Structure formats: structure tokens, C-alpha cells
Amino acid sequence: MEADQIRKLLARQHIETPSWAYANSGTRFKVFNQQGIPRDAYEKIADAAQVHRYTGVAPTVAIHIPWDTVDDYADLARFARDEGVAIGAVNPNTFQEDDYRLGSVCNPDPKIRRKAIDHLIECVHIGAETGSKQLSLWFADGTNYPGQDSIRDRQDRMADALAQTYQVMTDVAPEMTMLVEYKFFEPAFYTMDLPDWGTSLLHCLHLGERAKVLVDTGHHAPGTNIEMIVALLLREGRLGGFHFNSRFYADDDLIVGAADPFALFRIMLEIVQAGAVVPSAEGDPAADNSVAFMLDQGHNLEPKIPGEIRSVMNVQEATAKALSVDLDALGTARQAGDVLGANGIVMDAYNTDVRPLLEQVRTDMGLAPDPLAAYAASGYQQKIIEERVGGTAAGWGA
Ligand code: RM4
Ligand code: MN
Ligand code: MN
């Protein structure tokens, strides 16, 4: 691909940040409190807007309900617009109440299932009100012991809950896509009701075209070849999006591209080869094969806004490297059975320093070439530390 074409694609890439990345986070051992943390959804969006201001490619922010509950969602969407961003994926939360001890939509008790499904439907309405394009579903549902519950009945309950929600989405939010996330273990350890991409895909196939799989890069067993999953889902038109983060061991939710930038590059290369870096037909959701790039991370030790800026830059660097692969030469080498040649072409691109290219992209967009330095010089961090005194800092309740 020509350099100016690469720069154009990079300028159009869209990487969503999560509202929860700006809140206090930690592990089950300790949540560390930082200064200047947002107290509500409005302040989280203001912080997310900073990431977009300095990177130019993070124009939406995902919300998590009830963490981001507000009285007036239209007002929240208006506020986001004034800040230069928009509301991204709406993430229901069915994992933090005592009622959900035995699961939410897969719970054996129909009353609890009803409550959980109603919450999913509430989130569809919030999506419609805020102009969100995605309903992003992750379930903590599962069992801890053999015999605890019927694996098959739980699948039926999952299918029913998804179908009810999909129906409402079709009725009231025609622009939304349902993203179905999976996770191989945790919090349940014997079975998770959506443990892998195959299970998510099976449910999506039953639902309809606007149900797609969400790949959270931290939700696989160590050593899983994630780009293989990505290639298969892209081939079926069912890769809805990513939750990017990086992991050393489990669901670490650390900065994307930190633990294994090569894996991130390999994933992006599959997306580049499928032509799915940016929407193929803007305005026409049916013809759109692009995937939603979303971050799902927490910054337990490092400051939040710079942590998100770094993460966006890491995704950009992996994308730039993947776009730099000479696909014509790669095709020729593959056809000729030139194993070393083909691998060499991919590795050459991976080993290219794309930082000057990205600086150029930012300069072309009217931005400072170094987003982290520009943010540090802006004084925003000091301002929120001074202003956000009193109230309750947002965060995990650990
Ligand atoms: C889960 C999953 C979800 C995210 C929550 C906070 O492990 O990754 O996507 O919303 O964590
Ligand atoms: Mn996730
Ligand atoms: Mn996760």
C-alpha cells in the first residue's frame, strides 16, 4: 500500500475508550485511589475527550450500566457531543448483585432471569437514546462444580435471553449491533456459559445478522492463536469487535500491546488483509465489514488518561505495521511456496519503526506529533486534581 494511503487509513481509524478506564481500579486485593478521578459519567466522558483531543482517533467512549447511570441519557449524549466525542458501546452489568450468585440470564430462578433480561433491554433503550451503535454483552454466568446446574438448560436460558434482547434491539434501535463476548474462565471455574468464540458464534447465528462476536484479547487460555479466531470470524462476517487489553497470565486488563505487541500486530494483519480497518461503506451498516476497536482496560498503577493515550498509540502502531506489509509481495511469495520469503515480508513490516509515520499522520490531522507530551503540557491533569475534590471517586467497589 502507498504511504499516503496508509496515512489516510490511520487517520480514519477509530479506537473506543471505556469509561471505566478513567475510574479507580485494582485487583481483588486492593483498589488504589488516585487524585483527580471522575465522580460520575460526565467527568469520565470529559477525560475520554482528552484522549481523543490528543490522538484524534478515539471519538467514542463506552459506558457501563449501572456504573454510568445518569438521570437523562440524552443529556449525557449532548454533553459528550459538546466535548467532541460520542457515546460508544453500552455495556450492561449483570455481575455485581447478590441476586446473580448463580448467574444472571442463565440463573435457575426465572425471576432473576427476568430481572437480568430487563436490564439488557434497558441498555438497548439507553443505546437508542444516546445514539450508541453497539450493545456489548458479557456474562459472568457459569458454574463452579460438576452437577451444580445443567449445562444444556443454561444454554437454552442464554439463547432465550439473547433472543428477547435482540428482538427489542431490532424494534427500537435499528442502528445497533449486538456484540456477544466470551471468556474462558473467571468468575466461574468449572463452566462459563459463554466460554469461547464458538459458543458465542453459535448463539449469534441463531439470532441474526446484527449479532456478532466480541473478542476480548485477555479472555483466552495462554498460547491461544487469537489471529486464527479473528480470521475465521472475519470470514463469516461475524467479528463484531475487540476488547483490547494485554495479559501476562489471566484477565489482566493491562495496557494493550504491552505484554505482547507481536500478537497485536498479527491480529491487525488479519484485519488489514480482510480490508476491515475502517468501515467499508459508511452509513450502510449492512455492508459494513469493519470491526469495532474498543479498549477494555484498567490502569491500576499508572495515571489513567496517559495510560489510555499510550494504549491508543499502541493499537495505532500495530495497525501501521500491519498496513506496511507488502501484500502483493506476500501473495507472490505464498504462491511460490517461499516460506522464508513470506515470513520475512511480515517480519520486515513488524520490525519497521512506524513512529515517524504516525507523527506525520498526527501532524496532517493538525495534532501535536507526541500526544503524551501534549497532554502533559496541557495542564488538564493538574486541573482535575484541583477541581475534583469531594464526592465519591468512581471505581470498583473492592
Ligand atoms: C469483564 C469483561 C467485560 C468488561 C468487564 C468489566 O471481564 O471483559 O467486557 O465489561 O470485565
Ligand atoms: Mn471485555
Ligand atoms: Mn475481561
Short mmCIF file of C-alpha atoms and ligand atoms in Angstrom, two decimals:
data_model
loop_
_atom_site.label_atom_id
_atom_site.label_comp_id
_atom_site.label_asym_id
_atom_site.label_seq_id
_atom_site.Cartn_x
_atom_site.Cartn_y
_atom_site.Cartn_z
CA MET A 1 0.00 0.00 0.00
CA GLU A 2 1.21 3.52 -0.80
CA ALA A 3 2.39 5.57 2.18
CA ASP A 4 -0.27 8.24 1.72
CA GLN A 5 -2.99 5.58 1.59
CA ILE A 6 -1.63 4.10 4.82
CA ARG A 7 -1.68 7.53 6.44
CA LYS A 8 -5.27 8.11 5.34
CA LEU A 9 -6.44 4.83 6.84
CA LEU A 10 -4.61 5.53 10.08
CA ALA A 11 -6.23 8.94 10.33
CA ARG A 12 -9.66 7.32 9.92
CA GLN A 13 -9.10 4.51 12.40
CA HIS A 14 -11.44 4.62 15.36
CA ILE A 15 -10.43 3.28 18.77
CA GLU A 16 -13.02 3.48 21.52
CA THR A 17 -12.01 4.01 25.13
CA PRO A 18 -14.01 2.66 28.09
CA SER A 19 -15.47 4.94 30.73
CA TRP A 20 -14.22 2.54 33.42
CA ALA A 21 -10.59 3.08 32.42
CA TYR A 22 -10.81 6.57 33.95
CA ALA A 23 -12.07 5.29 37.31
CA ASN A 24 -10.08 3.84 40.16
CA SER A 25 -9.28 0.19 39.61
CA GLY A 26 -7.14 -2.52 41.05
CA THR A 27 -7.23 -6.19 41.81
CA ARG A 28 -9.30 -8.18 44.26
CA PHE A 29 -6.55 -7.35 46.77
CA LYS A 30 -6.60 -3.56 46.58
CA VAL A 31 -8.01 -0.70 44.58
CA PHE A 32 -5.52 2.17 44.72
CA ASN A 33 -7.02 5.62 44.83
CA GLN A 34 -5.61 8.28 42.56
CA GLN A 35 -6.24 12.02 42.61
CA GLY A 36 -8.49 13.77 40.12
CA ILE A 37 -10.61 10.70 39.46
CA PRO A 38 -14.05 11.34 37.90
CA ARG A 39 -17.05 11.18 40.20
CA ASP A 40 -19.66 10.47 37.54
CA ALA A 41 -20.24 9.59 33.90
CA TYR A 42 -19.92 13.21 32.82
CA GLU A 43 -16.44 13.53 34.25
CA LYS A 44 -15.41 10.20 32.73
CA ILE A 45 -16.53 11.43 29.34
CA ALA A 46 -14.61 14.67 29.84
CA ASP A 47 -11.48 12.56 30.46
CA ALA A 48 -12.15 10.36 27.44
CA ALA A 49 -12.46 13.53 25.36
CA GLN A 50 -8.88 14.38 26.32
CA VAL A 51 -7.67 11.12 24.81
CA HIS A 52 -9.46 11.99 21.59
CA ARG A 53 -8.18 15.55 21.65
CA TYR A 54 -4.55 14.42 21.58
CA THR A 55 -4.81 11.27 19.46
CA GLY A 56 -7.62 12.28 17.08
CA VAL A 57 -8.73 8.66 16.74
CA ALA A 58 -10.71 7.98 19.93
CA PRO A 59 -14.04 9.71 19.22
CA THR A 60 -16.30 7.43 21.27
CA VAL A 61 -16.49 6.25 24.86
CA ALA A 62 -18.12 3.03 26.02
CA ILE A 63 -20.41 3.20 29.03
CA HIS A 64 -21.14 0.54 31.64
CA ILE A 65 -24.55 0.47 33.31
CA PRO A 66 -25.12 0.94 36.26
CA TRP A 67 -21.61 2.37 36.77
CA ASP A 68 -22.54 5.21 34.42
CA THR A 69 -26.19 5.62 35.31
CA VAL A 70 -27.49 9.18 34.86
CA ASP A 71 -30.95 10.74 35.07
CA ASP A 72 -31.02 11.89 31.48
CA TYR A 73 -29.15 9.92 28.82
CA ALA A 74 -29.99 12.34 26.03
CA ASP A 75 -28.29 14.99 28.13
CA LEU A 76 -25.23 12.76 28.60
CA ALA A 77 -25.04 12.27 24.83
CA ARG A 78 -25.32 16.03 24.34
CA PHE A 79 -22.55 16.62 26.85
CA ALA A 80 -20.36 14.09 25.02
CA ARG A 81 -21.01 15.88 21.73
CA ASP A 82 -20.05 19.21 23.27
CA GLU A 83 -16.83 17.61 24.44
CA GLY A 84 -16.13 16.39 20.91
CA VAL A 85 -16.92 12.71 21.44
CA ALA A 86 -19.94 10.40 21.31
CA ILE A 87 -21.31 7.56 23.39
CA GLY A 88 -19.98 4.21 22.18
CA ALA A 89 -20.95 0.72 23.23
CA VAL A 90 -23.44 0.28 26.05
CA ASN A 91 -22.30 -2.47 28.43
CA PRO A 92 -24.91 -3.94 30.77
CA ASN A 93 -23.67 -5.22 34.11
CA THR A 94 -25.24 -8.40 35.45
CA PHE A 95 -22.43 -9.50 37.71
CA GLN A 96 -22.38 -7.29 40.78
CA GLU A 97 -25.53 -8.14 42.69
CA ASP A 98 -26.25 -10.85 45.23
CA ASP A 99 -29.15 -11.97 43.04
CA TYR A 100 -26.64 -13.09 40.46
CA ARG A 101 -24.79 -15.57 42.69
CA LEU A 102 -25.94 -18.46 40.48
CA GLY A 103 -25.88 -16.47 37.29
CA SER A 104 -27.92 -13.77 35.60
CA VAL A 105 -29.61 -14.75 32.33
CA CYS A 106 -28.72 -18.42 32.99
CA ASN A 107 -29.84 -18.40 36.61
CA PRO A 108 -32.12 -21.34 37.52
CA ASP A 109 -34.63 -18.86 39.02
CA PRO A 110 -36.91 -17.38 36.33
CA LYS A 111 -37.45 -14.20 38.38
CA ILE A 112 -33.74 -13.47 38.39
CA ARG A 113 -33.50 -14.24 34.70
CA ARG A 114 -36.33 -11.78 34.10
CA LYS A 115 -34.52 -9.11 36.09
CA ALA A 116 -31.32 -9.67 34.11
CA ILE A 117 -33.10 -9.64 30.74
CA ASP A 118 -34.94 -6.47 31.71
CA HIS A 119 -31.57 -4.87 32.43
CA LEU A 120 -30.28 -5.89 28.99
CA ILE A 121 -33.40 -4.39 27.43
CA GLU A 122 -32.97 -1.22 29.48
CA CYS A 123 -29.49 -0.95 27.98
CA VAL A 124 -30.91 -1.26 24.46
CA HIS A 125 -33.13 1.72 25.24
CA ILE A 126 -30.16 3.64 26.63
CA GLY A 127 -28.34 2.85 23.40
CA ALA A 128 -31.21 4.15 21.32
CA GLU A 129 -31.36 7.32 23.40
CA THR A 130 -27.63 8.03 23.25
CA GLY A 131 -27.10 7.11 19.60
CA SER A 132 -24.89 4.18 20.54
CA LYS A 133 -24.10 1.67 17.80
CA GLN A 134 -23.36 -1.35 19.98
CA LEU A 135 -24.86 -3.33 22.80
CA SER A 136 -21.87 -5.13 24.28
CA LEU A 137 -22.76 -8.23 26.31
CA TRP A 138 -20.51 -10.06 28.70
CA PHE A 139 -21.85 -12.54 31.23
CA ALA A 140 -20.18 -13.75 34.39
CA ASP A 141 -22.57 -16.72 34.28
CA GLY A 142 -21.26 -20.20 34.85
CA THR A 143 -20.87 -22.92 37.45
CA ASN A 144 -18.15 -23.92 39.86
CA TYR A 145 -18.82 -27.62 40.37
CA PRO A 146 -19.81 -30.59 38.23
CA GLY A 147 -23.52 -31.22 38.71
CA GLN A 148 -24.23 -27.72 40.03
CA ASP A 149 -26.59 -26.97 37.15
CA SER A 150 -27.48 -28.35 33.75
CA ILE A 151 -25.03 -27.19 31.09
CA ARG A 152 -27.69 -27.61 28.40
CA ASP A 153 -30.50 -25.87 30.27
CA ARG A 154 -28.21 -22.93 30.86
CA GLN A 155 -27.55 -22.70 27.12
CA ASP A 156 -31.32 -22.65 26.50
CA ARG A 157 -31.73 -19.84 29.01
CA MET A 158 -28.88 -17.90 27.39
CA ALA A 159 -30.46 -18.35 23.95
CA ASP A 160 -33.81 -17.15 25.23
CA ALA A 161 -32.36 -14.05 26.92
CA LEU A 162 -30.35 -13.10 23.85
CA ALA A 163 -33.36 -13.62 21.57
CA GLN A 164 -35.60 -11.40 23.72
CA THR A 165 -32.97 -8.69 23.78
CA TYR A 166 -32.24 -8.98 20.06
CA GLN A 167 -35.92 -8.59 19.31
CA VAL A 168 -36.14 -5.34 21.27
CA MET A 169 -32.94 -4.12 19.63
CA THR A 170 -34.46 -4.78 16.21
CA ASP A 171 -37.60 -2.89 17.22
CA VAL A 172 -36.18 0.18 18.92
CA ALA A 173 -32.53 0.51 17.92
CA PRO A 174 -32.10 -0.40 14.27
CA GLU A 175 -28.60 1.07 14.21
CA MET A 176 -27.27 -1.12 16.99
CA THR A 177 -25.28 -4.31 16.69
CA MET A 178 -25.29 -6.88 19.47
CA LEU A 179 -21.78 -7.91 20.44
CA VAL A 180 -21.51 -11.21 22.32
CA GLU A 181 -18.33 -11.55 24.35
CA TYR A 182 -16.86 -14.75 25.75
CA LYS A 183 -14.36 -15.60 28.43
CA PHE A 184 -12.83 -18.98 29.15
CA PHE A 185 -12.85 -18.83 32.95
CA GLU A 186 -13.48 -16.46 35.85
CA PRO A 187 -15.54 -15.74 37.82
CA ALA A 188 -16.84 -19.27 37.28
CA PHE A 189 -14.25 -22.00 37.17
CA TYR A 190 -15.96 -25.24 36.10
CA THR A 191 -18.11 -23.92 33.25
CA MET A 192 -18.62 -20.48 31.82
CA ASP A 193 -21.84 -20.26 29.84
CA LEU A 194 -20.06 -18.37 27.05
CA PRO A 195 -16.52 -19.72 27.33
CA ASP A 196 -15.27 -19.35 23.77
CA TRP A 197 -15.82 -17.84 20.34
CA GLY A 198 -17.55 -20.96 19.06
CA THR A 199 -20.26 -20.75 21.70
CA SER A 200 -20.75 -17.03 21.11
CA LEU A 201 -20.90 -17.59 17.36
CA LEU A 202 -23.50 -20.36 17.68
CA HIS A 203 -25.75 -18.00 19.60
CA CYS A 204 -25.15 -15.19 17.11
CA LEU A 205 -26.01 -17.44 14.15
CA HIS A 206 -29.37 -18.22 15.73
CA LEU A 207 -30.09 -14.56 16.45
CA GLY A 208 -29.49 -12.87 13.13
CA GLU A 209 -27.06 -10.76 11.17
CA ARG A 210 -26.80 -8.00 13.70
CA ALA A 211 -25.38 -10.31 16.38
CA LYS A 212 -21.61 -10.63 16.23
CA VAL A 213 -18.81 -11.99 18.34
CA LEU A 214 -16.69 -9.74 20.52
CA VAL A 215 -13.11 -10.87 21.06
CA ASP A 216 -11.56 -9.66 24.29
CA THR A 217 -7.87 -10.33 23.82
CA GLY A 218 -7.48 -11.18 27.52
CA HIS A 219 -10.14 -13.90 27.53
CA HIS A 220 -8.25 -16.89 26.17
CA ALA A 221 -6.08 -19.63 27.54
CA PRO A 222 -2.37 -18.87 27.36
CA GLY A 223 -0.93 -19.63 23.96
CA THR A 224 -4.24 -19.33 22.09
CA ASN A 225 -3.77 -18.22 18.49
CA ILE A 226 -6.13 -15.25 18.55
CA GLU A 227 -5.47 -14.20 14.95
CA MET A 228 -6.79 -17.57 13.83
CA ILE A 229 -10.07 -16.82 15.62
CA VAL A 230 -10.08 -13.36 14.08
CA ALA A 231 -9.57 -14.78 10.58
CA LEU A 232 -12.38 -17.29 10.98
CA LEU A 233 -14.84 -14.75 12.34
CA LEU A 234 -13.98 -12.21 9.66
CA ARG A 235 -14.57 -14.88 7.05
CA GLU A 236 -18.08 -15.38 8.40
CA GLY A 237 -18.75 -11.64 8.71
CA ARG A 238 -19.24 -12.17 12.44
CA LEU A 239 -16.35 -10.35 14.04
CA GLY A 240 -18.17 -7.52 15.75
CA GLY A 241 -15.28 -6.01 17.59
CA PHE A 242 -12.49 -6.22 20.09
CA HIS A 243 -11.91 -5.50 23.67
CA PHE A 244 -8.21 -4.80 23.51
CA ASN A 245 -6.00 -5.21 26.52
CA SER A 246 -2.97 -7.29 27.30
CA ARG A 247 -2.41 -10.18 29.61
CA PHE A 248 0.51 -11.99 31.09
CA TYR A 249 -1.48 -14.67 32.90
CA ALA A 250 -5.24 -14.28 33.19
CA ASP A 251 -7.69 -11.43 32.53
CA ASP A 252 -5.06 -8.87 33.49
CA ASP A 253 -6.70 -5.95 31.63
CA LEU A 254 -3.34 -4.24 31.26
CA ILE A 255 -2.31 -1.80 28.52
CA VAL A 256 -2.90 -3.29 25.07
CA GLY A 257 0.29 -4.16 23.27
CA ALA A 258 2.33 -4.06 26.47
CA ALA A 259 2.75 -7.77 27.10
CA ASP A 260 2.83 -8.96 23.50
CA PRO A 261 2.97 -6.32 20.77
CA PHE A 262 3.71 -9.03 18.21
CA ALA A 263 0.39 -10.77 18.91
CA LEU A 264 -1.41 -7.45 18.48
CA PHE A 265 0.37 -6.95 15.14
CA ARG A 266 -0.63 -10.44 13.97
CA ILE A 267 -4.26 -9.71 14.84
CA MET A 268 -4.14 -6.40 12.99
CA LEU A 269 -2.60 -8.10 9.97
CA GLU A 270 -5.65 -10.37 9.65
CA ILE A 271 -7.87 -7.30 9.82
CA VAL A 272 -5.81 -5.47 7.22
CA GLN A 273 -5.97 -8.47 4.88
CA ALA A 274 -9.76 -8.51 5.28
CA GLY A 275 -9.93 -4.78 4.48
CA ALA A 276 -11.65 -4.13 7.78
CA VAL A 277 -9.54 -1.40 9.39
CA VAL A 278 -12.16 1.26 8.68
CA PRO A 279 -15.83 0.96 7.65
CA SER A 280 -16.12 -0.15 4.05
CA ALA A 281 -19.42 1.55 3.39
CA GLU A 282 -20.05 4.33 5.83
CA GLY A 283 -23.69 4.88 6.60
CA ASP A 284 -24.71 1.42 5.46
CA PRO A 285 -24.48 -0.92 8.48
CA ALA A 286 -25.43 -3.98 6.41
CA ALA A 287 -22.47 -3.56 4.05
CA ASP A 288 -20.09 -2.64 6.82
CA ASN A 289 -17.47 -5.30 7.48
CA SER A 290 -15.36 -3.17 9.79
CA VAL A 291 -14.82 -4.19 13.37
CA ALA A 292 -15.20 -2.03 16.46
CA PHE A 293 -11.84 -1.45 18.13
CA MET A 294 -12.51 -0.92 21.79
CA LEU A 295 -10.22 -0.86 24.78
CA ASP A 296 -11.25 -2.77 27.91
CA GLN A 297 -8.62 -1.96 30.46
CA GLY A 298 -7.94 -0.62 33.89
CA HIS A 299 -4.93 1.41 34.99
CA ASN A 300 -4.19 0.16 38.46
CA LEU A 301 -0.80 1.77 38.98
CA GLU A 302 -0.30 4.31 36.21
CA PRO A 303 -2.28 7.51 35.60
CA LYS A 304 -5.47 6.88 33.65
CA ILE A 305 -5.58 9.40 30.81
CA PRO A 306 -1.94 8.93 29.76
CA GLY A 307 -2.50 5.17 30.11
CA GLU A 308 -5.34 5.36 27.61
CA ILE A 309 -3.34 7.61 25.28
CA ARG A 310 -0.48 5.09 25.36
CA SER A 311 -2.95 2.28 24.63
CA VAL A 312 -4.43 4.08 21.63
CA MET A 313 -0.91 4.70 20.32
CA ASN A 314 -0.04 1.02 20.75
CA VAL A 315 -3.05 -0.01 18.66
CA GLN A 316 -2.10 2.59 16.06
CA GLU A 317 1.48 1.30 15.90
CA ALA A 318 0.34 -2.30 15.43
CA THR A 319 -2.08 -1.16 12.72
CA ALA A 320 0.58 0.92 10.96
CA LYS A 321 2.96 -2.04 10.92
CA ALA A 322 0.25 -4.34 9.59
CA LEU A 323 -0.64 -1.81 6.89
CA SER A 324 3.05 -1.67 5.95
CA VAL A 325 3.14 -5.34 5.00
CA ASP A 326 3.69 -5.60 1.25
CA LEU A 327 0.63 -7.72 0.50
CA ASP A 328 1.42 -8.10 -3.20
CA ALA A 329 4.89 -9.43 -2.49
CA LEU A 330 3.43 -11.59 0.27
CA GLY A 331 0.93 -13.11 -2.15
CA THR A 332 3.67 -13.88 -4.65
CA ALA A 333 5.86 -15.49 -2.01
CA ARG A 334 2.95 -17.56 -0.71
CA GLN A 335 2.06 -18.71 -4.21
CA ALA A 336 5.66 -19.70 -4.86
CA GLY A 337 5.77 -21.67 -1.63
CA ASP A 338 8.53 -19.36 -0.41
CA VAL A 339 8.16 -19.95 3.30
CA LEU A 340 11.11 -17.86 4.41
CA GLY A 341 10.32 -15.10 1.94
CA ALA A 342 6.71 -14.79 3.11
CA ASN A 343 7.70 -14.81 6.75
CA GLY A 344 10.45 -12.29 6.01
CA ILE A 345 7.97 -9.86 4.43
CA VAL A 346 5.78 -9.99 7.53
CA MET A 347 8.73 -9.63 9.89
CA ASP A 348 10.18 -6.71 7.93
CA ALA A 349 6.94 -4.82 8.45
CA TYR A 350 6.82 -5.76 12.13
CA ASN A 351 10.37 -4.53 12.63
CA THR A 352 9.74 -1.21 10.88
CA ASP A 353 9.72 1.83 13.15
CA VAL A 354 6.33 3.34 12.31
CA ARG A 355 6.51 6.10 14.90
CA PRO A 356 7.68 8.75 12.39
CA LEU A 357 4.81 7.74 10.09
CA LEU A 358 2.31 8.19 12.93
CA GLU A 359 3.83 11.54 13.84
CA GLN A 360 3.18 12.56 10.26
CA VAL A 361 -0.40 11.32 10.47
CA ARG A 362 -0.96 13.45 13.57
CA THR A 363 0.66 16.50 12.05
CA ASP A 364 -1.55 16.09 8.97
CA MET A 365 -4.55 15.97 11.33
CA GLY A 366 -3.45 19.22 12.96
CA LEU A 367 -2.34 17.47 16.14
CA ALA A 368 0.88 17.51 18.10
CA PRO A 369 3.14 14.65 16.98
CA ASP A 370 3.60 13.41 20.57
CA PRO A 371 0.17 13.03 22.25
CA LEU A 372 1.59 12.13 25.66
CA ALA A 373 3.80 15.23 25.78
CA ALA A 374 0.94 17.41 24.51
CA TYR A 375 -1.39 16.08 27.19
CA ALA A 376 1.25 16.54 29.91
CA ALA A 377 1.79 20.15 28.79
CA SER A 378 -1.94 20.93 28.70
CA GLY A 379 -2.35 21.28 32.46
CA TYR A 380 -5.53 19.13 32.42
CA GLN A 381 -4.19 16.65 34.95
CA GLN A 382 -3.43 19.41 37.48
CA LYS A 383 -6.81 20.98 36.80
CA ILE A 384 -8.78 17.82 37.60
CA ILE A 385 -6.67 17.16 40.68
CA GLU A 386 -7.55 20.63 41.96
CA GLU A 387 -11.18 20.62 40.89
CA ARG A 388 -12.31 17.11 41.74
CA VAL A 389 -12.31 17.39 45.48
CA GLY A 390 -15.12 15.84 47.50
CA GLY A 391 -17.72 13.43 46.25
CA THR A 392 -17.01 9.77 45.64
CA ALA A 393 -14.39 8.79 43.12
CA ALA A 394 -15.70 6.30 40.59
CA GLY A 395 -14.24 2.84 40.79
CA TRP A 396 -14.60 -0.80 41.51
CA GLY A 397 -16.10 -1.44 44.91
CA ALA A 398 -13.24 -3.69 46.06
C1 RM4 B 1 -15.15 -8.47 32.05
C2 RM4 B 1 -15.36 -8.33 30.55
C3 RM4 B 1 -16.25 -7.20 30.18
C4 RM4 B 1 -15.98 -5.95 30.98
C5 RM4 B 1 -15.87 -6.25 32.44
C6 RM4 B 1 -15.52 -5.01 33.22
O1 RM4 B 1 -14.11 -9.33 32.34
O2 RM4 B 1 -14.11 -8.17 29.93
O3 RM4 B 1 -16.11 -6.89 28.83
O4 RM4 B 1 -17.05 -5.10 30.75
O5 RM4 B 1 -14.91 -7.24 32.67
MN MN B 2 -14.09 -7.28 27.88
MN MN B 3 -12.20 -9.00 30.78
#
